[in-house]
């Protein structure tokens, strides 16, 4: 084992970062945590992880989950396709692997929602396989340590870095600790703007530190401007205060979640509306601005016939809502 690997492991063991999924004996829990952590911060995931495992304590329970409770447990975490893929994968594990999560990275990668990174993470954290994980944090550490000028948002440089790390993780004898140490070092020490080089276990070998070029790595070409989408949504209540909600259409992203309807989706005349405010949200591929208008209808919603994707609702919190709708109802405008 090279001295830097020894120093990295010693640092990790001396500075553990408690997380509810760390040291969890159940590969299912590791898998759920890794899916939740995709594009989501650790602090956001913590309460969701605990609640999700209470609602769906094992693979069989997840495989049998209904849409409503599944989306409710995921509500607010975003990227809802992850929840549906998790259930699809659980059903495949029940059907094809006797209800036990497979250990091999290739078999894990064959399951819905599991790519190279997640397969490597599960294989190492749950089963001790020497498969290095390369996320943005890890790439930043080694781009600086080794002065690598690649764009690590692309798969090829990530794969090359994983290949370079493989003999080191094999020699470490502790793949789970090695991977978690790298992730933690990137998140807590080798941070994007102000790396804490003085306390970094990799400082003796770090070429960026030696040359004062931490700010030059990793190299990130400027991002494209995101396209803007605009819409007007309605806070419509009936004479009993019930709120009109629409089921989000389609099969991806927010499909199946409930949200405030647009004017076009309401099949009856709407009285004069009043401007309430605007709500902005950034998704991975676009920015969204919702103008919110409100009105009260002089009718009893329960008496009106509606298409199945619209509902008058007494208690919106009981339905899985889009993040934008939840925030608008909480007054975040
Ligand atoms: S010495 Fe500084 S720049 Fe180099 S890996 Fe450590 S924190 Fe990052």
Coordinates of N, CA, C and O and ligand atoms in Angstrom, one line a residue, residues 140-142 144-145 185 189-191 194-210 213-215 217, ligand 1:
X140 N -12.3 15.9 -8.4 CA -11.6 17.1 -8.1 C -10.4 16.8 -7.3 O -9.3 17.4 -7.6
X141 N -10.4 15.9 -6.3 CA -9.2 15.6 -5.5 C -8.1 15.1 -6.4 O -7.0 15.6 -6.3
X142 N -8.4 14.2 -7.3 CA -7.3 13.6 -8.1 C -6.9 14.5 -9.3 O -5.8 14.4 -9.8
X144 N -6.5 17.6 -9.0 CA -5.6 18.5 -8.3 C -4.3 17.7 -7.9 O -3.2 18.2 -8.2
X145 N -4.5 16.5 -7.3 CA -3.3 15.8 -6.9 C -2.4 15.5 -8.1 O -1.2 15.6 -8.0
X185 N -13.2 13.2 1.6 CA -12.1 14.2 1.4 C -12.5 15.3 0.4 O -12.3 16.5 0.7
X189 N -12.7 18.5 2.6 CA -11.3 19.1 2.7 C -11.0 19.7 1.3 O -10.7 20.9 1.2
X190 N -11.0 18.9 0.3 CA -10.6 19.4 -1.1 C -11.8 20.0 -1.7 O -12.3 19.5 -2.7
X191 N -12.4 21.1 -1.1 CA -13.6 21.6 -1.6 C -13.4 22.5 -2.8 O -12.3 22.9 -3.1
X194 N -12.3 26.6 -1.6 CA -11.3 26.8 -0.6 C -10.8 25.5 0.0 O -11.1 25.2 1.1
X195 N -9.9 24.8 -0.8 CA -9.4 23.5 -0.3 C -8.6 23.8 1.0 O -7.8 24.7 1.0
X196 N -8.8 22.9 2.0 CA -8.1 23.0 3.2 C -6.8 22.2 3.2 O -6.7 21.2 3.9
X197 N -5.8 22.6 2.4 CA -4.6 21.8 2.1 C -3.8 21.5 3.4 O -3.2 20.5 3.5
X198 N -3.9 22.4 4.3 CA -3.1 22.2 5.5 C -3.5 21.0 6.3 O -2.6 20.4 7.0
X199 N -4.7 20.6 6.2 CA -5.2 19.4 7.0 C -5.4 18.2 6.0 O -5.9 17.2 6.5
X200 N -4.9 18.3 4.8 CA -5.2 17.2 3.8 C -4.2 16.1 3.9 O -3.0 16.4 3.8
X201 N -4.6 14.9 4.0 CA -3.7 13.7 4.0 C -2.9 13.5 2.7 O -1.9 12.9 2.7
X202 N -3.4 14.1 1.6 CA -2.7 13.9 0.3 C -1.8 15.1 0.0 O -1.2 15.1 -1.1
X203 N -1.6 16.0 0.9 CA -0.8 17.2 0.7 C 0.7 16.8 0.2 O 1.2 17.4 -0.7
X204 N 1.3 15.8 0.8 CA 2.7 15.6 0.4 C 2.9 15.2 -1.0 O 3.9 15.5 -1.6
X205 N 1.8 14.6 -1.6 CA 2.0 14.2 -3.1 C 1.2 15.1 -4.0 O 1.2 15.0 -5.2
X206 N 0.5 16.2 -3.5 CA -0.4 16.9 -4.3 C 0.4 18.0 -5.1 O 1.0 18.9 -4.6
X207 N 0.3 17.8 -6.5 CA 1.0 18.7 -7.3 C 0.3 20.1 -7.4 O 1.0 21.1 -7.6
X208 N -1.0 20.2 -7.3 CA -1.7 21.5 -7.3 C -1.2 22.3 -6.1 O -1.0 23.5 -6.2
X209 N -1.1 21.6 -4.9 CA -0.7 22.3 -3.7 C 0.7 22.8 -3.9 O 1.1 23.9 -3.6
X210 N 1.6 21.9 -4.4 CA 3.0 22.2 -4.6 C 3.2 23.4 -5.5 O 4.1 24.2 -5.3
X213 N -1.7 25.8 -7.7 CA -2.6 25.8 -8.8 C -3.9 25.1 -8.5 O -4.6 24.6 -9.4
X214 N -4.3 25.1 -7.2 CA -5.6 24.4 -6.8 C -6.8 25.0 -7.6 O -7.7 24.2 -8.0
X215 N -6.8 26.3 -7.9 CA -7.9 26.9 -8.5 C -8.0 26.5 -10.0 O -9.1 26.7 -10.6
X217 N -7.8 23.5 -11.2 CA -8.3 22.1 -11.4 C -9.4 21.8 -10.5 O -9.4 22.3 -9.4
Ligands
LIG1 S1 -3.5 19.2 -0.9 FE1 -5.2 20.7 -1.2 S2 -5.6 20.6 -3.4 FE2 -4.3 18.8 -2.9 S3 -5.8 17.2 -2.7 FE3 -5.4 18.1 -0.7 S4 -7.0 19.7 -0.4 FE4 -6.9 19.1 -2.5

